[in-house]
Every structure is written in structure tokens, then in C-alpha cells.
Amino acid sequence: MTTGLIPGGQPPDPRPTGARPYERRDQVGHGALYVDNRSRSSVITARAAASFEPVGRSVATARSFVRDTLQGWGFADIVDDAVVLTSELVTNAVVHAGTSADVLCLRSDDGVRIEVADRYPEREIPLQATAVNMGSPDREGGRGLQLCAAIAGRWGVEYTPTHKQVWFQLDLPERPVGTRAAGPSLPADLLPLADSRVRVAVVQIDRTGSIAAWNEDAEELFGYPADQVVGKPLTDLAAWPHTPGTSTGIAEALQLSRWEGSYGIRGADGRVTPVYASHLRVRDTDGEPSTVCLLVRDHERAVLQTPMRVPSSDPAPADGQNSDPFEVFIGSPAPDDLDGLLQRTVERARDMLDGDSAFLLLATDDETELEVRASTGLPSARQRFARVPVEAGPGRYGSARMPAVHDDLTAVPGAVPLLNGTGMRSVVTVPLKVEGRLTGSLGVAAEGPGRYSNEEALRLQFAADRIALAVESARLGELERLRRGSLSFLVEASDLLAGTLDRDQTLALMAQMTVPTLATWCAVYTIADQASEPYLSYVLHEDEELIDGIKSLLSKIAPPDPVPTPGARVWPAPSEAAHQAALRTSMRSLGLGEPMTVSSGIGTTLATASAVGGETVVLPLVARNRVIGMLTLGKPTDEHFRQEILELAEDLSRRAALALDNARLYSERTAISQSLQRSLLPPELPQIDGVEVEVIYRAAGEGNEVGGDFYDLFPIRDGAYGFAIGDVCGTGPNAAAVTGLARHALRLLAREGLSGPAVLERLNSAILDEGARSRFLTLLYGEMRPQEDGSAELKVVCAGHPLPLRLRQDGTVEAAAEPQPLLGVMEDLELYEQTVTLDPGDVLLCVTDGVTERREGTRMLGDDGLADVLTTCTGLTAGAVAARIMRAVERFASDAPSDDMAILAMRVPGIHKD
């Protein structure tokens, strides 16, 4: 892949780097589909281009290139849409069309244009007036154009004689900035309530997102001294409510010129402090940019929050009242994001009824559960994504579908589960409905009893009716963005999981894809078979220092039950065990329990308790109708999962389960194959007095340890040894089956006292008896007997095999046998043996045809080339001779060998005299 990036300026020629030139035309001699012929008036401020080869892995590489480019430009809001569209268009080019693809990203002040060009123009160019059929969603082709039509703001197809180009443009969402406003003078009792001292944390962030300054109020609010945090990224401390495909991340917010909003800061004690922040981006005299962040506790947001006001250009109604009830309640302009709208709603509802707290819950699609999405005046445990059932019953939200007023919650405990343990006594709740369907619930509560009546319920219901449609519209918009982000996430996850068949790597990928995108920590349990208990195989946390503590905690509690029911289910055991461990450690530190041990440090225990103290869910890993494990996802203290994230995790778990099972099957079959293959080779070579022996063996094909070539060296009787080297026709498992037959038959027949020709004749009959499974075999077999004078006598039969070569001490090389018919072809063979004497210092080299037929283009090593290499081996040991031959074979060609190879070298060193 080749890439190019040019920041700033108008590029003179916006086409992919390294690509052939192309020209853009408007239907002059060529067809164009959905081409926006309006000129691009916006100035292009940056471009990035890359070319991708026509191979499958290029699709994932192209996605990464587009994602990195857009994130580098600060366009995180449209990254997921761009990745999905690019994935489809590049797949069309490199997979379906089989050509290289050129991807060009152009940045302008109002959006991003991405162009994907290939070298496969349509043979028939549609006419301008011809309707275009983009295909069915069920067909393999055409989905890329349908996605462009559904997602992109503008898109088109352009043709040249050598290229076809599809382009799309994604517009940037508007980001409102703060406005200046002044409030009237108010009596003291109407001013916002704050503590005796309002602490304003001032934090300065450099261009890399790291903390450069940290004032005393920041130390007091969050518990970190300045020297502990300066130089660390703010993202290490920020608890940002960001999920794939929705809203803006903390890193993007720090790049905006001005920003206001809420998030959390994780303190030194592990707890999250909700804060309201105002960010201002500045530059010093040298032009170096940085961001100044002012932070206060969320309930003191009035110190920093900029009030929203009606633009002065909008004339007020004549009667002095705003004609839009929605704007009366929410204010104008209304927040354009769901979280901002919900937070504004609960604050206005609390103020309208003079309550101490307020909350808003959104209903799931089936209206069976409500999920906490915004609150004010309540502990953090009640703030984000906690869920309660809707229908009546213990611990259920029975007042969700109708307005309800509770004068005293102590008289009806559990009527509003969200308020249990908060000190709230009276509450009024009203439903949010759209076209008769329950979409949420809005409530206001007070610490005193009897604060609300039916009149307040009617007022709150009136407001809820005015905002219900806007809330539902914003929720659907957020859900659409989330699903687009989820699609991009699952596409990349599937690619990663499909790219490996290694079990351990698959487990690691599963965890790394969920942390921190979906959860703060993750544990994977595996089940070997139906009779086995779940085993804790992998643990990951976004903070590596906490992994060992979580692993130790989980190993002390019973694993979750392997229930095959799909979907996520809550598993309270980890948080309960962590809470109990932290309580015991705290009591021991105070001298109220058992003495503390060295390994039970209170800091580590409390950190682990905080890390797993939130909601924990378990998803079954089901593959081929069997539970093969469980995927466990967890949140830190006071945090919950949102339903959309759990649905995304469920999709991921299905893909991960199949990938994990495939890796298991592959590992099992590989282990069985390797075990069987190893049984076809001799376990070890015997030590022969007076003879050096060395063997080098290479099987062709990935994962093969044994193929069609084989060797053997074994004792026959006292002082006599049999040796063999052979080659079965073909490679792989089928050839290996004949290899096993030949090697074991040779040993049995030779030890019966038969001569060499008789042994090979009986082996020939055994091979022919295999019928259709038989394969012809070339074989060099011999018997060797060392002599007292230091020489060795050999009786050799060469049945269709490359002839053995004898190297004398003077460097001459000669064939040591004559060729005879191969085995497995004819029934009646007339074989004979030849006697060869190896003098001290002589070497006998036996090879298979994978050595002599080594090729590089039209060149082949051949018998003469092998003899030339052997002449250079005078005086070398048998091991050195075999190694030099193998090096010569490997260097002869650059490609990997396509045939099995075996080398057997035997040398007679002679008798050493004192």
C-alpha cells in the first residue's frame, strides 16, 4: 500500500498517489450515475491517498487507512459511516472486480469526500436518461451503492476509459458553541445553592492531550497531587459516556475551540466525580495550542454553565409568552444531542416543581424495562444505564404507564426502585408516550413527605407530552448512529477473528475487542467438553496493573453457569466477592479482624473492588449447538451497561464463539495429524561403532511433518544394520500412508533374515495389495556391516531411486549402485544387490529426488550439480556433509521447496591409533 498526506492548501491534482492519471468528465462520451455536477465551492484543506493491491487483506487495510485519516483530522463523528462505505466499495474493487483500488480522502470546511477508483470500467456505459438498478440487498453485488444512497449526503459514479470511480461525501454535524448571556439581579434566596467554598479545578492540556498544569482545587476535588498527573493523558482520568458511533469523545472535545458539558473524573479513591466542564482552546506567543479546562462538581454547574437564550433576531410574541410549549420548558435553542436534551429536561423538571432531584428513564423497544439515562440530585449509582422492570411487583417500576404521586415512599417501599436508599420521601412520576407507546418516564422527588399533589402531576405531564416526541426523535437518531458504528465495529472484528486459527490468539482478540470499547474489563471462560467445568482462560482490564487482582478474585469464586440461553445476564458474584474482600481488608487494617498478611495489601484490594464493583454480565459462547465458554464483561463501581452495548456484545459473542471453536478444532486436528506423522519416522537413530550417520528431513506443505519421502536406519542382527531412503509418489497424507507401510514392512522383513532383493520383492507385493490406494515407490535399501579394518561393507539395492554417491578421500565422486525397477508398478521383479566397500574417510550420500530436482526457472540442480557440491565436502564429518548439501539446495532457488526432501549421509572415519 502506498499513501500520501498533504495538510493544508488546495492540492493541484487530487488523485491517488502512484495511480495512473484520470480525468473527470460530465457525461461527454461516457456515462455517469448520480453525479453531483455542482462545483465544489468549499476549499480542500487536506488530502490523503492510498493504493491497495487486489488481495482480500486490502479491505481491512483500507478501513484502517480511512479511520486513521479521519480521526487525525478530528472528524470522529463521521468515521464509522466512512469506514462502512469504504469497506463495501474497496471490496467491490479488490475482491469482486479483482483490480487494485485507489482511495482518496479530501477534507474541506464542511465535510469529507472519499473517492474509490478501480481499473474495471463497465463494458456498457448507461445512458444519461437510463434508470439505474442498484440491485437487491439480498444479492452479493450492488450493496455498496445502496449504502451510499442511504448514508452519504451526496454520492456518484464516474467512468473513464481506464477507471471506474465511486465517490461519496459526508457532511459534518453542526457543533454548537457557547453563547454569552447576562442574568437579572436576584434576591439571595433565589441564587443557585453551592457549598461553603466552590472549588474550581483549572487543568491545562497540551496539544497531545496530556495534562500540563493542575491547580490546588483540582488536587482537593480529585485527590491527585500535581506530580502524579502532569504528563498523563486526560483520557486516563476521564470517565466519558462515549459509545461506538455516538456523540463526541473527550479527545475530540479537547480539539474544539470552545466546549461545555458534563463528564466524570475518576478520583484517587477509584470513584467517579461528576463534573461540569468549560473548555477553551488557546495558543501561547509561540503559536503552541493548548486547552484550558475549568471544572466544578456537577451540582455546582451554575458557576460555569452558559445560559442558552433566544436569538435576538426572533421576535417575541405580542403577549410576551413563547408560543412553543416545548421551548418554554427546554429553552431555545434546544440541545441537538440526546444526552444534552435529557439532562436539560431533568434539570428543568426539578426546577419547575422545586424538587430535590429528578430523573428520566427511557423504555426498551418491547417496553418491558426502563433504563436510567439522566438524573440530577441523585447518587452516581442511579445515573447511567441502570435498568428496572416496568410491570408491577416487588422491585419493579409499577407506576411507569400512568401518572403517579407518592406522598411518602416509606409507606410503600419499592414503589420507585430508583429512589431506594436516597432519602427521597415524596415523588411524582409521569410517562412519556408517542402515539400511545411508552417511550420513557420522567420523575421529580423531594426529601420531605407530601410535597406533591395531582396539580403538580398535571403540570409535569403537560411538559412530558411536549418533549416526548423530541426525546424519541433524538433517541432514534442516536440509535441509528450507534448501529452504524456497531456495523463498522463488527466488520473489523470479523476480519480479525477470521485471520487466525490459533486458540490463544483468538482468546486475546476477543478480550482486546471488548476492552475498552464495550466494557472496562473482560474475562473469558472456556469449556473443554460437556463433562468439564468452566475454566478461566483470559482476563483483561483497561488498566494492566489491575489484571492480576481481577484474575485472583475470579479464581476464588465459582464460575458462572454455562447456560445456553442467548443474551446477556447479570452476574453479581464478582462485585459481591470484591466488596466482601475490601470489607475484610479494611477491618484488618483497623485491627478489627484477622492479622494482615503481606500479600493482602489494602490498596490492591480496594482498587480491585472498585474495578469490578459495577455491573457484570455474562454472555454464552455457543458454537455448533454446544456451550464452549462464557464471555464476561464488567464495569467499575456505580456503572451499568446500556442495552445497545449489550446487543452489540451479543453479536460479537456469536462471531467469537465460532472463531474459538474453529481454532479448537484446528488445534485438535493439527495435534492428531502431527502425532500420526511423527509415528511414521524412526524415533531416533542408533549409534553405530565405526560409522558416522546424519539425516536431514524436510516435508513439503504447511503443517506437514512427514510426506512421501522417508528414511530409516535400524539394527538387523549382531553387527549388521539396515538402512533405507525412499520416495512415494506425491506428497501429503496419502503419500504418508504408503510411507508408514514401507518403513514398518522393511524392518519386519529384514529381521526375518531375508536378503535385500527378497525384502523389496515382498514389499512390492504389499504395495500392490493396496489396490486403488497403492502408489509407486522408489527405494534405496541396503545392509551395512562395519569391518575390523575400519572399513564398512554395504549391500545395496536401488529400486528406481536416485543413485547413491560415494565420495572418496581424494575428492572423486562416483555412483555406488546401478538403477533397477521401482516398486508398486509390476508384480514380477528381478532385483539384485550390489556390494560396496567404504574405505576409511569415504562418504556415502543418499538423497531423494526433491534434492536433485530443485528448480529455479528452467534451471535444475540435477545429479551433476549434486556431485559438484559433494566434491567440496572432502574431510567433513557426516553432519557437515549433510548440512552443506542442504544449504546448497536451499540457495539454489528463492522459492520454498515444493517437494519433500531427505538426505542420508554415512561416513567411515577409520580407526584412531594411539
CSV table of N, CA, C and O in Angstrom, one decimal, residues 804-895:
chain,number,residue,atom,x,y,z
A,804,PRO,N,22.9,-43.6,-5.1
A,804,PRO,CA,23.8,-43.1,-4.1
A,804,PRO,C,25.1,-42.7,-4.6
A,804,PRO,O,25.6,-43.3,-5.6
A,805,LEU,N,25.7,-41.7,-4.0
A,805,LEU,CA,27.0,-41.2,-4.5
A,805,LEU,C,28.1,-41.5,-3.4
A,805,LEU,O,27.8,-41.3,-2.2
A,806,ARG,N,29.2,-41.9,-3.9
A,806,ARG,CA,30.4,-42.2,-3.0
A,806,ARG,C,31.4,-41.2,-3.2
A,806,ARG,O,31.9,-40.9,-4.3
A,807,LEU,N,31.8,-40.5,-2.1
A,807,LEU,CA,32.9,-39.5,-2.1
A,807,LEU,C,34.1,-40.2,-1.5
A,807,LEU,O,34.2,-40.6,-0.3
A,808,ARG,N,35.2,-40.3,-2.3
A,808,ARG,CA,36.5,-40.8,-1.8
A,808,ARG,C,37.3,-39.7,-1.1
A,808,ARG,O,37.0,-38.5,-1.3
A,809,GLN,N,38.4,-40.1,-0.4
A,809,GLN,CA,39.2,-39.1,0.2
A,809,GLN,C,39.9,-38.2,-0.7
A,809,GLN,O,40.3,-37.1,-0.4
A,810,ASP,N,40.2,-38.7,-2.0
A,810,ASP,CA,40.9,-37.8,-2.9
A,810,ASP,C,39.9,-36.8,-3.6
A,810,ASP,O,40.3,-36.1,-4.5
A,811,GLY,N,38.6,-36.8,-3.3
A,811,GLY,CA,37.7,-35.9,-3.8
A,811,GLY,C,36.9,-36.3,-5.0
A,811,GLY,O,36.0,-35.6,-5.5
A,812,THR,N,37.2,-37.6,-5.5
A,812,THR,CA,36.4,-38.1,-6.6
A,812,THR,C,35.0,-38.6,-6.1
A,812,THR,O,34.9,-39.1,-5.0
A,813,VAL,N,34.0,-38.4,-7.0
A,813,VAL,CA,32.7,-38.8,-6.7
A,813,VAL,C,32.2,-39.8,-7.8
A,813,VAL,O,32.4,-39.5,-9.0
A,814,GLU,N,31.6,-40.9,-7.3
A,814,GLU,CA,31.1,-41.9,-8.3
A,814,GLU,C,29.8,-42.5,-7.8
A,814,GLU,O,29.5,-42.5,-6.6
A,815,ALA,N,29.0,-43.0,-8.7
A,815,ALA,CA,27.8,-43.7,-8.3
A,815,ALA,C,28.1,-45.0,-7.6
A,815,ALA,O,29.0,-45.7,-8.1
A,816,ALA,N,27.4,-45.4,-6.5
A,816,ALA,CA,27.7,-46.5,-5.8
A,816,ALA,C,26.7,-47.7,-6.0
A,816,ALA,O,26.8,-48.7,-5.3
A,817,ALA,N,25.9,-47.6,-7.0
A,817,ALA,CA,24.9,-48.6,-7.4
A,817,ALA,C,24.4,-48.4,-8.8
A,817,ALA,O,24.6,-47.4,-9.4
A,818,GLU,N,23.7,-49.4,-9.3
A,818,GLU,CA,23.1,-49.3,-10.6
A,818,GLU,C,21.6,-49.2,-10.5
A,818,GLU,O,21.0,-49.8,-9.5
A,819,PRO,N,20.9,-48.6,-11.4
A,819,PRO,CA,19.4,-48.4,-11.3
A,819,PRO,C,18.7,-49.7,-11.6
A,819,PRO,O,19.1,-50.5,-12.5
A,820,GLN,N,17.6,-50.0,-10.9
A,820,GLN,CA,16.7,-51.1,-11.1
A,820,GLN,C,15.3,-50.7,-11.1
A,820,GLN,O,15.0,-49.5,-10.7
A,821,PRO,N,14.3,-51.5,-11.4
A,821,PRO,CA,12.9,-51.1,-11.5
A,821,PRO,C,12.4,-50.6,-10.1
A,821,PRO,O,12.7,-51.2,-9.1
A,822,LEU,N,11.4,-49.6,-10.2
A,822,LEU,CA,10.8,-49.1,-9.0
A,822,LEU,C,9.7,-50.1,-8.5
A,822,LEU,O,9.3,-51.0,-9.2
A,823,LEU,N,9.2,-49.8,-7.3
A,823,LEU,CA,8.2,-50.7,-6.7
A,823,LEU,C,6.8,-50.2,-6.9
A,823,LEU,O,6.6,-49.0,-7.1
A,824,GLY,N,5.8,-51.1,-6.8
A,824,GLY,CA,4.4,-50.7,-6.9
A,824,GLY,C,3.9,-50.6,-8.3
A,824,GLY,O,2.8,-50.0,-8.4
A,825,VAL,N,4.6,-51.1,-9.3
A,825,VAL,CA,4.1,-51.0,-10.7
A,825,VAL,C,3.9,-52.4,-11.3
A,825,VAL,O,2.9,-52.7,-11.8
A,826,MET,N,5.0,-53.2,-11.2
A,826,MET,CA,4.9,-54.6,-11.8
A,826,MET,C,4.9,-55.6,-10.7
A,826,MET,O,5.5,-55.4,-9.6
A,827,GLU,N,4.2,-56.8,-11.0
A,827,GLU,CA,4.2,-57.8,-10.0
A,827,GLU,C,5.5,-58.6,-9.9
A,827,GLU,O,6.0,-58.9,-8.8
A,828,ASP,N,6.0,-59.0,-11.0
A,828,ASP,CA,7.3,-59.8,-11.0
A,828,ASP,C,8.5,-58.9,-11.2
A,828,ASP,O,8.7,-58.3,-12.3
A,829,LEU,N,9.3,-58.8,-10.2
A,829,LEU,CA,10.5,-58.0,-10.2
A,829,LEU,C,11.7,-59.0,-10.1
A,829,LEU,O,11.7,-59.9,-9.3
A,830,GLU,N,12.7,-58.7,-10.9
A,830,GLU,CA,14.0,-59.4,-10.7
A,830,GLU,C,15.0,-58.4,-10.2
A,830,GLU,O,15.6,-57.6,-11.0
A,831,LEU,N,15.3,-58.4,-8.9
A,831,LEU,CA,16.2,-57.4,-8.3
A,831,LEU,C,17.4,-58.1,-7.9
A,831,LEU,O,17.4,-59.3,-7.6
A,832,TYR,N,18.5,-57.4,-7.8
A,832,TYR,CA,19.8,-58.0,-7.3
A,832,TYR,C,20.5,-56.9,-6.5
A,832,TYR,O,20.2,-55.7,-6.5
A,833,GLU,N,21.4,-57.4,-5.6
A,833,GLU,CA,22.1,-56.5,-4.7
A,833,GLU,C,23.5,-56.4,-5.2
A,833,GLU,O,24.1,-57.3,-5.8
A,834,GLN,N,24.1,-55.2,-4.9
A,834,GLN,CA,25.5,-54.9,-5.2
A,834,GLN,C,26.3,-54.6,-3.9
A,834,GLN,O,25.7,-54.0,-3.0
A,835,THR,N,27.5,-55.0,-3.9
A,835,THR,CA,28.4,-54.9,-2.8
A,835,THR,C,29.3,-53.6,-2.9
A,835,THR,O,29.9,-53.5,-4.0
A,836,VAL,N,29.3,-52.8,-1.9
A,836,VAL,CA,30.1,-51.6,-1.9
A,836,VAL,C,30.9,-51.6,-0.7
A,836,VAL,O,30.4,-51.8,0.4
A,837,THR,N,32.2,-51.3,-0.8
A,837,THR,CA,33.1,-51.1,0.4
A,837,THR,C,33.5,-49.7,0.6
A,837,THR,O,34.1,-49.1,-0.3
A,838,LEU,N,33.2,-49.2,1.8
A,838,LEU,CA,33.6,-47.8,2.1
A,838,LEU,C,34.9,-47.8,2.9
A,838,LEU,O,35.0,-48.4,4.0
A,839,ASP,N,35.9,-47.3,2.3
A,839,ASP,CA,37.2,-47.2,3.0
A,839,ASP,C,37.2,-46.1,4.0
A,839,ASP,O,36.3,-45.2,4.0
A,840,PRO,N,38.1,-46.1,5.0
A,840,PRO,CA,38.2,-45.0,6.0
A,840,PRO,C,38.3,-43.6,5.3
A,840,PRO,O,39.1,-43.5,4.3
A,841,GLY,N,37.4,-42.7,5.7
A,841,GLY,CA,37.3,-41.4,5.1
A,841,GLY,C,36.3,-41.2,4.0
A,841,GLY,O,36.0,-40.1,3.6
A,842,ASP,N,35.8,-42.4,3.5
A,842,ASP,CA,34.8,-42.3,2.4
A,842,ASP,C,33.4,-41.9,3.0
A,842,ASP,O,33.1,-42.2,4.1
A,843,VAL,N,32.6,-41.3,2.1
A,843,VAL,CA,31.2,-40.8,2.5
A,843,VAL,C,30.3,-41.4,1.4
A,843,VAL,O,30.5,-41.4,0.2
A,844,LEU,N,29.1,-42.0,1.9
A,844,LEU,CA,28.0,-42.4,1.1
A,844,LEU,C,26.9,-41.4,1.3
A,844,LEU,O,26.4,-41.3,2.4
A,845,LEU,N,26.5,-40.8,0.2
A,845,LEU,CA,25.4,-39.8,0.2
A,845,LEU,C,24.2,-40.3,-0.5
A,845,LEU,O,24.2,-40.7,-1.7
A,846,CYS,N,23.0,-40.4,0.2
A,846,CYS,CA,21.8,-40.9,-0.4
A,846,CYS,C,20.7,-39.7,-0.2
A,846,CYS,O,20.6,-39.2,0.9
A,847,VAL,N,20.0,-39.4,-1.3
A,847,VAL,CA,19.1,-38.3,-1.3
A,847,VAL,C,17.8,-38.8,-2.0
A,847,VAL,O,17.8,-39.8,-2.8
A,848,THR,N,16.7,-38.0,-1.9
A,848,THR,CA,15.5,-38.2,-2.6
A,848,THR,C,15.5,-37.2,-3.8
A,848,THR,O,16.3,-36.2,-3.8
A,849,ASP,N,14.5,-37.4,-4.7
A,849,ASP,CA,14.5,-36.5,-5.9
A,849,ASP,C,14.1,-35.1,-5.6
A,849,ASP,O,14.3,-34.2,-6.5
A,850,GLY,N,13.6,-34.8,-4.4
A,850,GLY,CA,13.4,-33.4,-4.0
A,850,GLY,C,14.6,-32.6,-4.0
A,850,GLY,O,14.6,-31.4,-4.2
A,851,VAL,N,15.8,-33.3,-3.8
A,851,VAL,CA,17.1,-32.6,-3.8
A,851,VAL,C,17.6,-32.4,-5.2
A,851,VAL,O,17.9,-31.2,-5.6
A,852,THR,N,17.6,-33.4,-6.0
A,852,THR,CA,18.2,-33.3,-7.3
A,852,THR,C,17.3,-32.5,-8.3
A,852,THR,O,17.7,-31.9,-9.3
A,853,GLU,N,15.9,-32.5,-8.0
A,853,GLU,CA,15.0,-31.8,-8.9
A,853,GLU,C,14.7,-30.4,-8.4
A,853,GLU,O,13.6,-29.8,-8.8
A,854,ARG,N,15.5,-29.8,-7.5
A,854,ARG,CA,15.3,-28.4,-7.1
A,854,ARG,C,15.5,-27.5,-8.3
A,854,ARG,O,16.4,-27.6,-9.0
A,855,ARG,N,14.5,-26.6,-8.5
A,855,ARG,CA,14.4,-25.8,-9.7
A,855,ARG,C,14.4,-24.3,-9.4
A,855,ARG,O,13.9,-23.9,-8.4
A,856,GLU,N,15.0,-23.5,-10.3
A,856,GLU,CA,14.9,-22.1,-10.3
A,856,GLU,C,14.6,-21.7,-11.8
A,856,GLU,O,15.6,-21.7,-12.6
A,857,GLY,N,13.4,-21.5,-12.1
A,857,GLY,CA,13.0,-21.2,-13.5
A,857,GLY,C,13.2,-22.5,-14.3
A,857,GLY,O,12.7,-23.5,-14.1
A,858,THR,N,14.0,-22.4,-15.4
A,858,THR,CA,14.3,-23.5,-16.2
A,858,THR,C,15.6,-24.3,-15.7
A,858,THR,O,15.9,-25.4,-16.3
A,859,ARG,N,16.3,-23.8,-14.8
A,859,ARG,CA,17.5,-24.5,-14.2
A,859,ARG,C,17.1,-25.5,-13.2
A,859,ARG,O,16.1,-25.4,-12.5
A,860,MET,N,17.9,-26.6,-13.2
A,860,MET,CA,17.6,-27.7,-12.2
A,860,MET,C,19.0,-28.1,-11.6
A,860,MET,O,20.0,-28.2,-12.3
A,861,LEU,N,19.0,-28.4,-10.3
A,861,LEU,CA,20.3,-28.8,-9.7
A,861,LEU,C,20.8,-30.1,-10.3
A,861,LEU,O,22.0,-30.1,-10.7
A,862,GLY,N,20.0,-31.1,-10.4
A,862,GLY,CA,20.4,-32.3,-11.1
A,862,GLY,C,21.4,-33.2,-10.4
A,862,GLY,O,22.0,-32.8,-9.4
A,863,ASP,N,21.7,-34.4,-11.0
A,863,ASP,CA,22.7,-35.2,-10.4
A,863,ASP,C,24.1,-34.6,-10.5
A,863,ASP,O,24.9,-34.8,-9.6
A,864,ASP,N,24.4,-33.9,-11.7
A,864,ASP,CA,25.7,-33.4,-11.8
A,864,ASP,C,26.0,-32.2,-10.8
A,864,ASP,O,27.0,-32.1,-10.2
A,865,GLY,N,24.9,-31.4,-10.6
A,865,GLY,CA,25.1,-30.3,-9.6
A,865,GLY,C,25.3,-30.9,-8.2
A,865,GLY,O,26.1,-30.3,-7.4
A,866,LEU,N,24.6,-31.9,-7.9
A,866,LEU,CA,24.8,-32.5,-6.6
A,866,LEU,C,26.2,-33.1,-6.4
A,866,LEU,O,26.8,-32.9,-5.4
A,867,ALA,N,26.7,-33.7,-7.5
A,867,ALA,CA,28.0,-34.3,-7.4
A,867,ALA,C,29.1,-33.2,-7.2
A,867,ALA,O,30.1,-33.3,-6.5
A,868,ASP,N,28.8,-32.0,-7.9
A,868,ASP,CA,29.8,-30.9,-7.8
A,868,ASP,C,29.8,-30.4,-6.3
A,868,ASP,O,30.9,-30.1,-5.8
A,869,VAL,N,28.7,-30.3,-5.7
A,869,VAL,CA,28.7,-29.9,-4.3
A,869,VAL,C,29.4,-30.9,-3.4
A,869,VAL,O,30.1,-30.6,-2.5
A,870,LEU,N,29.1,-32.2,-3.7
A,870,LEU,CA,29.7,-33.2,-2.8
A,870,LEU,C,31.2,-33.2,-2.9
A,870,LEU,O,31.9,-33.6,-2.0
A,871,THR,N,31.8,-32.9,-4.1
A,871,THR,CA,33.3,-32.9,-4.2
A,871,THR,C,33.9,-31.9,-3.3
A,871,THR,O,35.1,-32.0,-3.0
A,872,THR,N,33.2,-30.9,-2.8
A,872,THR,CA,33.7,-29.9,-1.9
A,872,THR,C,33.6,-30.3,-0.4
A,872,THR,O,34.0,-29.5,0.4
A,873,CYS,N,33.2,-31.5,-0.2
A,873,CYS,CA,33.0,-32.0,1.2
A,873,CYS,C,34.0,-32.9,1.7
A,873,CYS,O,33.8,-33.6,2.8
A,874,THR,N,35.2,-33.0,1.0
A,874,THR,CA,36.2,-33.9,1.5
A,874,THR,C,36.7,-33.5,2.9
A,874,THR,O,37.0,-32.3,3.1
A,875,GLY,N,36.9,-34.5,3.7
A,875,GLY,CA,37.3,-34.2,5.1
A,875,GLY,C,36.3,-33.8,6.1
A,875,GLY,O,36.6,-33.7,7.3
A,876,LEU,N,35.1,-33.6,5.6
A,876,LEU,CA,34.0,-33.1,6.5
A,876,LEU,C,33.4,-34.3,7.2
A,876,LEU,O,33.3,-35.4,6.7
A,877,THR,N,32.8,-34.1,8.4
A,877,THR,CA,32.0,-35.2,9.1
A,877,THR,C,30.7,-35.4,8.3
A,877,THR,O,30.3,-34.6,7.5
A,878,ALA,N,30.0,-36.5,8.7
A,878,ALA,CA,28.7,-36.8,8.1
A,878,ALA,C,27.7,-35.6,8.3
A,878,ALA,O,27.0,-35.3,7.4
A,879,GLY,N,27.7,-35.1,9.5
A,879,GLY,CA,26.8,-34.0,9.8
A,879,GLY,C,27.1,-32.8,9.0
A,879,GLY,O,26.2,-32.1,8.4
A,880,ALA,N,28.4,-32.4,8.8
A,880,ALA,CA,28.8,-31.3,8.0
A,880,ALA,C,28.4,-31.5,6.5
A,880,ALA,O,28.0,-30.6,5.8
A,881,VAL,N,28.6,-32.7,6.0
A,881,VAL,CA,28.3,-33.0,4.6
A,881,VAL,C,26.8,-32.8,4.4
A,881,VAL,O,26.4,-32.1,3.4
A,882,ALA,N,26.0,-33.4,5.3
A,882,ALA,CA,24.5,-33.2,5.1
A,882,ALA,C,24.1,-31.7,5.1
A,882,ALA,O,23.2,-31.3,4.4
A,883,ALA,N,24.7,-31.0,6.1
A,883,ALA,CA,24.3,-29.6,6.2
A,883,ALA,C,24.7,-28.8,5.0
A,883,ALA,O,24.0,-27.9,4.5
A,884,ARG,N,25.9,-29.1,4.4
A,884,ARG,CA,26.4,-28.3,3.2
A,884,ARG,C,25.5,-28.6,2.0
A,884,ARG,O,25.2,-27.8,1.2
A,885,ILE,N,25.1,-29.9,1.9
A,885,ILE,CA,24.2,-30.2,0.8
A,885,ILE,C,22.8,-29.5,0.9
A,885,ILE,O,22.3,-28.9,-0.1
A,886,MET,N,22.3,-29.4,2.1
A,886,MET,CA,21.0,-28.8,2.3
A,886,MET,C,21.1,-27.3,2.1
A,886,MET,O,20.2,-26.7,1.5
A,887,ARG,N,22.2,-26.6,2.5
A,887,ARG,CA,22.4,-25.2,2.2
A,887,ARG,C,22.5,-24.9,0.7
A,887,ARG,O,21.9,-24.0,0.2
A,888,ALA,N,23.2,-25.8,0.0
A,888,ALA,CA,23.3,-25.6,-1.4
A,888,ALA,C,21.9,-25.8,-2.1
A,888,ALA,O,21.6,-25.0,-3.1
A,889,VAL,N,21.1,-26.7,-1.6
A,889,VAL,CA,19.8,-26.9,-2.2
A,889,VAL,C,18.9,-25.7,-1.9
A,889,VAL,O,18.2,-25.2,-2.8
A,890,GLU,N,18.9,-25.2,-0.7
A,890,GLU,CA,18.1,-24.0,-0.3
A,890,GLU,C,18.5,-22.8,-1.1
A,890,GLU,O,17.7,-21.9,-1.5
A,891,ARG,N,19.8,-22.6,-1.3
A,891,ARG,CA,20.3,-21.4,-2.0
A,891,ARG,C,20.1,-21.5,-3.5
A,891,ARG,O,20.2,-20.4,-4.2
A,892,PHE,N,19.9,-22.6,-4.0
A,892,PHE,CA,19.7,-22.8,-5.5
A,892,PHE,C,18.5,-22.0,-6.0
A,892,PHE,O,18.6,-21.5,-7.2
A,893,ALA,N,17.5,-21.9,-5.2
A,893,ALA,CA,16.2,-21.2,-5.7
A,893,ALA,C,15.7,-20.4,-4.5
A,893,ALA,O,15.9,-20.7,-3.3
A,894,SER,N,15.0,-19.3,-4.9
A,894,SER,CA,14.5,-18.4,-3.8
A,894,SER,C,13.2,-18.9,-3.3
A,894,SER,O,12.8,-18.5,-2.2
A,895,ASP,N,12.4,-19.6,-4.1
A,895,ASP,CA,11.1,-20.1,-3.6
A,895,ASP,C,11.2,-21.2,-2.6
A,895,ASP,O,12.2,-21.9,-2.6
